[in-house]
Amino acid sequence: MTDSKYFTTTKKGEIFELKAELNSDKKEKKKEAVKKVIASMTVGKDVSALFPDVVNCMQTDNLELKKLVYLYLMNYAKSQPDMAIMAVNTFVKDCEDPNPLIRALAVRTMGCIRVDKITEYLCEPLRKCLKDEDPYVRKTAAVCVAKLHDINAQLVEDQGFLDTLKDLISDSNPMVVANAVAALSEIAESHPSSNLLDLNPQSINKLLTALNECTEWGQIFILDCLANYMPKDDREAQSICERVTPRLSHANSAVVLSAVKVLMKFMEMLSKDLDYYATLLKKLAPPLVTLLSAEPELQYVALRNINLIVQKRPEILKHEMKVFFVKYNDPIYVKLEKLDIMIRLASQANIAQVLAELKEYATEVDVDFVRKAVRAIGRCAIKVEQSAERCVSTLLDLIQTKVNYVVQEAIVVIKDIFRKYPNKYESVIATLCENLDSLDEPEARAAMIWIVGEYAERIDNADELLESFLEGFHDESTQVQLQLLTAIVKLFLKKPTETQELVQQVLSLATQDSDNPDLRDRGYIYWRLLSTDPVAAKEVVLAEKPLISEETDLIEPTLLDELICYIGTLASVYHKPPNAFVEGGRGVVHKSLPPRTASSESTESPETAPAGAPAGDQPDVIPAQGDLLGDLLNLDLGPPVSGPPLAASSVQMGAVDLLGGGLDSLMGDEPEGIGDSNFGAPSASVAAATAPTRLGAPISSGLSDLFDLTSGVGTLSGSYVAPKAVWLPAMKAKGLEISGTFTRQVGSISMDLQLTNKALQVMTDFAIQFNRNSFGLAPAAPLQVHSPLSPNQTVEISLPLNTVGSVMKMEPLNNLQVAVKNNIDVFYFSTLYPLHVLFVEDGKMDRQMFLATWKDIPNENEAQFQIRDCPLNPEAASNKLQSSNIFTVAKRNVEGQDMLYQSLKLTNGIWVLAELRIQPGNPSFTLSLKCRAPEVSQHVYQAYETILKN
């Protein structure tokens, strides 16, 4: 009879019957009973009441019964920690059992029981198993160390298990080596700073020896470990590559991709002149091609990885174009990915083949695929100049099919071809104009309008064509409206006499009847240009346009280098570094390729990376110069409106309540005008209220009682200050290096800067300006560098800040874009300021108000976070937070947990309420935040974590 009988339920007293059977003298009956218990557990019944009875069954020689009991133990040990201690003796005995399977079973189960009380008892048995004579036991024990490290890292370090693990890398058995590497890698990932895998040529040699005899997963662990090693020279890199190359013919695709990753990384160090380099390129192609014969999901993963490889080293697959041709039964996601790679591999040698294939795809039934195929023809024209003529005639043939979406895509790509090859293919404009009425997609309409405006002098009825678009101006998308405005202004500058009425019509539509700020601004600029200086207008609007570059969708070089180090992982499928999608980013290390040897320069085609492309050492949150920064950097960098920083920021609470709400609705009795939504100009009553405080005049006793401003404002607050970080590296600022941090003391915010001159010339005339930001941060005084900054000199400056600047919600919220000017140039950088410098000194709410506000804020605005590894007691935590203006309103103890109820207020008047839950002996705190502006919560949590851990 099968085991299904155990899942049929018995009578009412089931638990009682099982208890009796578990205590039976007959072995068979016991075994049956344990099987029934496991069956009940599997279907979700609570059989934890039988814990002592099941644990008694551990004392047996029957391996099957032992396995079942251990399975039960793993499941219930967490809920019954006191009972679980009973099992410790059996573990210790089992770890010395003559049967290696039982020893390994005991050590594996020990690693799965996540109970703090038990872990210390397990150290001795684990130490014996790590030195066991049987390799099966050793390899199981190696993984157990990683599990134990996850439960109690300190204990593992104190007991010296990490050193034992390192010794296992030299073990004679390849599976023990693989598991030791896997365990060390796992531990190293959660502690990036610890140099656990201290690899050297000797240990690498041992790993390469073990590589040939491991299981496939063991091979993957070892290859991933090798990929993190930095060979000392090209000789060593070549020797490693030679020993890894046989893995390329492995049947498991994960092993193949891991081997490809190692080879791609170490190829950076090989000179291109070597014969071996050419051989390696040839060897890399077949395994990648073989991956494409797997099932569609694996094909997709392989294609995403190949996409990265082709961008880094197109020469590997340049002769393999045919394998990327689309099959009729490929799923759409595979088709689109293949198409992308085909374009990347397109060259003069294979363009005829590619175009014939793409033309075929354009007649397919799948709309998305057809669109991408038509775009691909345009991209080929831009990439391979010799094929442009052929591509244009192919696109014209497609336009003749009159299939709506094909025509629209063709027009979009022909616009790009005109940009790339001006005055070459304009003869096709007439054909395009015939299809004007069939265009209904914004992108196609915008492209057509651009073509009409750009070549207005060649189109006789250009004004009629543009006028036809103007009739439904307000129904068009923004993209079309902007394009239409520019096209009509171009037309006016080319044919001023005939189109005066048209241009006035569009300018008034854009400036007076539109509520889109981009459109209005552009309308006003054109209006002023045309009315003040038509010659200048001509120079601006009809200026020579730069040619568009070939591949605009290439991954940025530094990101590409990082992704190459993650081949075969999820990052290579998403084309994003792990910290972009791994929650919390804990333990994510930035990887990069080894520096190239002198003779092996970049293999990218010259178009892919423009000379002087910035090294992406810090992610720029800032847009390209001259983009969004127009308003910031008219750089009239005179001194900002000065005045001492605000004493109590409650003053301008409502004036710049950028995130909506503040506590307006709750305060009820505020002065009129504070709740006003018009941030720009505070009403007279607010201005009057702010005047005395801003001048630092004494506040009448009535007011101080009302706002309780005396508490904390005058005392020197020891708010946490982060160490200075480099904000602007010297290589990006012609030798000027700027490091800095933010501080808050006695109600004043400062930006503490360190300027270092690493150039060969003296620097003078410093000035600074901030772009609009979420909290209105702005310099409260000019940037004063009293004497010229000589080469190699460093100067420290504290720049006072206030929060009365212009407000614009940023992404992320605490992003600050800064411009610094000196006698050499203007430099831009962006930095993230810690939110706790905006926590004001009068942020303590009274208990009644706290309670009412907590209830008043909707539950969906509540966010919960975990603060790990924080061994503070409630008193210490409260004091630490109070020094950074997070005030404890009330404290209580619930079921042995300490609850701190806290409030804080931001400079713009937004209140944040918090509940901090601290369990004695547990270093993880639970933080619940409630706020009317939930987008603040994530940043407040980061502030909590920073303050508590430093």
PDB file of N, CA and C in Angstrom, residues 686-720:
ATOM      1  N   VAL A 686       1.661  85.485   7.375  1.00  0.00           N
ATOM      2  CA  VAL A 686       2.826  84.620   7.579  1.00  0.00           C
ATOM      3  C   VAL A 686       4.079  85.465   7.573  1.00  0.00           C
ATOM      4  N   ALA A 687       4.149  86.373   6.597  1.00  0.00           N
ATOM      5  CA  ALA A 687       5.351  87.211   6.502  1.00  0.00           C
ATOM      6  C   ALA A 687       5.544  87.975   7.798  1.00  0.00           C
ATOM      7  N   ALA A 688       4.432  88.493   8.332  1.00  0.00           N
ATOM      8  CA  ALA A 688       4.532  89.258   9.568  1.00  0.00           C
ATOM      9  C   ALA A 688       5.014  88.362  10.694  1.00  0.00           C
ATOM     10  N   ALA A 689       4.480  87.126  10.715  1.00  0.00           N
ATOM     11  CA  ALA A 689       4.869  86.213  11.800  1.00  0.00           C
ATOM     12  C   ALA A 689       6.332  85.848  11.700  1.00  0.00           C
ATOM     13  N   THR A 690       6.839  85.756  10.454  1.00  0.00           N
ATOM     14  CA  THR A 690       8.219  85.294  10.322  1.00  0.00           C
ATOM     15  C   THR A 690       9.207  86.393  10.627  1.00  0.00           C
ATOM     16  N   ALA A 691       8.800  87.645  10.449  1.00  0.00           N
ATOM     17  CA  ALA A 691       9.788  88.725  10.556  1.00  0.00           C
ATOM     18  C   ALA A 691      10.557  88.726  11.862  1.00  0.00           C
ATOM     19  N   PRO A 692       9.893  88.769  13.021  1.00  0.00           N
ATOM     20  CA  PRO A 692      10.677  88.875  14.251  1.00  0.00           C
ATOM     21  C   PRO A 692      11.584  87.679  14.473  1.00  0.00           C
ATOM     22  N   THR A 693      11.078  86.474  14.209  1.00  0.00           N
ATOM     23  CA  THR A 693      11.909  85.291  14.489  1.00  0.00           C
ATOM     24  C   THR A 693      13.124  85.297  13.595  1.00  0.00           C
ATOM     25  N   ARG A 694      12.931  85.707  12.336  1.00  0.00           N
ATOM     26  CA  ARG A 694      14.048  85.650  11.415  1.00  0.00           C
ATOM     27  C   ARG A 694      15.158  86.576  11.885  1.00  0.00           C
ATOM     28  N   LEU A 695      14.763  87.693  12.516  1.00  0.00           N
ATOM     29  CA  LEU A 695      15.795  88.626  12.981  1.00  0.00           C
ATOM     30  C   LEU A 695      16.334  88.210  14.334  1.00  0.00           C
ATOM     31  N   GLY A 696      15.799  87.131  14.828  1.00  0.00           N
ATOM     32  CA  GLY A 696      16.314  86.650  16.117  1.00  0.00           C
ATOM     33  C   GLY A 696      15.804  87.468  17.285  1.00  0.00           C
ATOM     34  N   ALA A 697      14.710  88.216  17.113  1.00  0.00           N
ATOM     35  CA  ALA A 697      14.168  89.022  18.211  1.00  0.00           C
ATOM     36  C   ALA A 697      13.552  88.109  19.246  1.00  0.00           C
ATOM     37  N   PRO A 698      13.518  88.544  20.506  1.00  0.00           N
ATOM     38  CA  PRO A 698      12.920  87.684  21.530  1.00  0.00           C
ATOM     39  C   PRO A 698      11.438  87.464  21.244  1.00  0.00           C
ATOM     40  N   ILE A 699      10.971  86.288  21.525  1.00  0.00           N
ATOM     41  CA  ILE A 699       9.560  85.968  21.259  1.00  0.00           C
ATOM     42  C   ILE A 699       8.781  86.202  22.536  1.00  0.00           C
ATOM     43  N   SER A 700       7.614  86.814  22.409  1.00  0.00           N
ATOM     44  CA  SER A 700       6.839  87.118  23.608  1.00  0.00           C
ATOM     45  C   SER A 700       6.496  85.831  24.345  1.00  0.00           C
ATOM     46  N   SER A 701       6.363  85.968  25.667  1.00  0.00           N
ATOM     47  CA  SER A 701       6.177  84.766  26.471  1.00  0.00           C
ATOM     48  C   SER A 701       4.956  83.972  26.026  1.00  0.00           C
ATOM     49  N   GLY A 702       3.902  84.681  25.600  1.00  0.00           N
ATOM     50  CA  GLY A 702       2.692  83.966  25.170  1.00  0.00           C
ATOM     51  C   GLY A 702       3.000  82.992  24.052  1.00  0.00           C
ATOM     52  N   LEU A 703       3.753  83.475  23.074  1.00  0.00           N
ATOM     53  CA  LEU A 703       4.059  82.609  21.925  1.00  0.00           C
ATOM     54  C   LEU A 703       4.925  81.443  22.336  1.00  0.00           C
ATOM     55  N   SER A 704       5.900  81.716  23.219  1.00  0.00           N
ATOM     56  CA  SER A 704       6.809  80.613  23.549  1.00  0.00           C
ATOM     57  C   SER A 704       6.053  79.521  24.291  1.00  0.00           C
ATOM     58  N   ASP A 705       5.052  79.931  25.121  1.00  0.00           N
ATOM     59  CA  ASP A 705       4.258  78.903  25.790  1.00  0.00           C
ATOM     60  C   ASP A 705       3.481  78.102  24.766  1.00  0.00           C
ATOM     61  N   LEU A 706       2.930  78.841  23.798  1.00  0.00           N
ATOM     62  CA  LEU A 706       2.066  78.185  22.816  1.00  0.00           C
ATOM     63  C   LEU A 706       2.831  77.139  22.025  1.00  0.00           C
ATOM     64  N   PHE A 707       4.005  77.521  21.535  1.00  0.00           N
ATOM     65  CA  PHE A 707       4.756  76.596  20.673  1.00  0.00           C
ATOM     66  C   PHE A 707       5.785  75.780  21.445  1.00  0.00           C
ATOM     67  N   ASP A 708       5.953  76.075  22.740  1.00  0.00           N
ATOM     68  CA  ASP A 708       6.970  75.396  23.552  1.00  0.00           C
ATOM     69  C   ASP A 708       8.319  75.439  22.838  1.00  0.00           C
ATOM     70  N   LEU A 709       8.646  76.656  22.374  1.00  0.00           N
ATOM     71  CA  LEU A 709       9.865  76.770  21.570  1.00  0.00           C
ATOM     72  C   LEU A 709      11.120  76.674  22.401  1.00  0.00           C
ATOM     73  N   THR A 710      10.959  76.849  23.718  1.00  0.00           N
ATOM     74  CA  THR A 710      12.174  76.856  24.540  1.00  0.00           C
ATOM     75  C   THR A 710      12.790  75.489  24.620  1.00  0.00           C
ATOM     76  N   SER A 711      11.948  74.433  24.467  1.00  0.00           N
ATOM     77  CA  SER A 711      12.505  73.093  24.699  1.00  0.00           C
ATOM     78  C   SER A 711      13.435  72.701  23.586  1.00  0.00           C
ATOM     79  N   GLY A 712      14.700  72.715  23.885  1.00  0.00           N
ATOM     80  CA  GLY A 712      15.649  72.148  22.923  1.00  0.00           C
ATOM     81  C   GLY A 712      16.220  73.126  21.928  1.00  0.00           C
ATOM     82  N   VAL A 713      15.585  74.279  21.688  1.00  0.00           N
ATOM     83  CA  VAL A 713      16.122  75.129  20.618  1.00  0.00           C
ATOM     84  C   VAL A 713      17.456  75.713  21.011  1.00  0.00           C
ATOM     85  N   GLY A 714      17.556  76.121  22.270  1.00  0.00           N
ATOM     86  CA  GLY A 714      18.798  76.780  22.658  1.00  0.00           C
ATOM     87  C   GLY A 714      19.932  75.831  22.936  1.00  0.00           C
ATOM     88  N   THR A 715      19.611  74.558  23.234  1.00  0.00           N
ATOM     89  CA  THR A 715      20.686  73.638  23.608  1.00  0.00           C
ATOM     90  C   THR A 715      21.464  73.211  22.383  1.00  0.00           C
ATOM     91  N   LEU A 716      22.730  72.888  22.578  1.00  0.00           N
ATOM     92  CA  LEU A 716      23.570  72.453  21.460  1.00  0.00           C
ATOM     93  C   LEU A 716      23.225  71.017  21.160  1.00  0.00           C
ATOM     94  N   SER A 717      22.595  70.815  19.994  1.00  0.00           N
ATOM     95  CA  SER A 717      22.143  69.456  19.685  1.00  0.00           C
ATOM     96  C   SER A 717      23.284  68.708  19.025  1.00  0.00           C
ATOM     97  N   GLY A 718      23.623  67.523  19.568  1.00  0.00           N
ATOM     98  CA  GLY A 718      24.744  66.754  18.988  1.00  0.00           C
ATOM     99  C   GLY A 718      24.257  65.837  17.889  1.00  0.00           C
ATOM    100  N   SER A 719      23.621  66.374  16.887  1.00  0.00           N
ATOM    101  CA  SER A 719      23.062  65.567  15.804  1.00  0.00           C
ATOM    102  C   SER A 719      24.179  64.797  15.099  1.00  0.00           C
ATOM    103  N   TYR A 720      23.878  63.562  14.671  1.00  0.00           N
ATOM    104  CA  TYR A 720      24.887  62.717  14.001  1.00  0.00           C
ATOM    105  C   TYR A 720      25.388  63.360  12.716  1.00  0.00           C
TER     106      TYR A 720
END
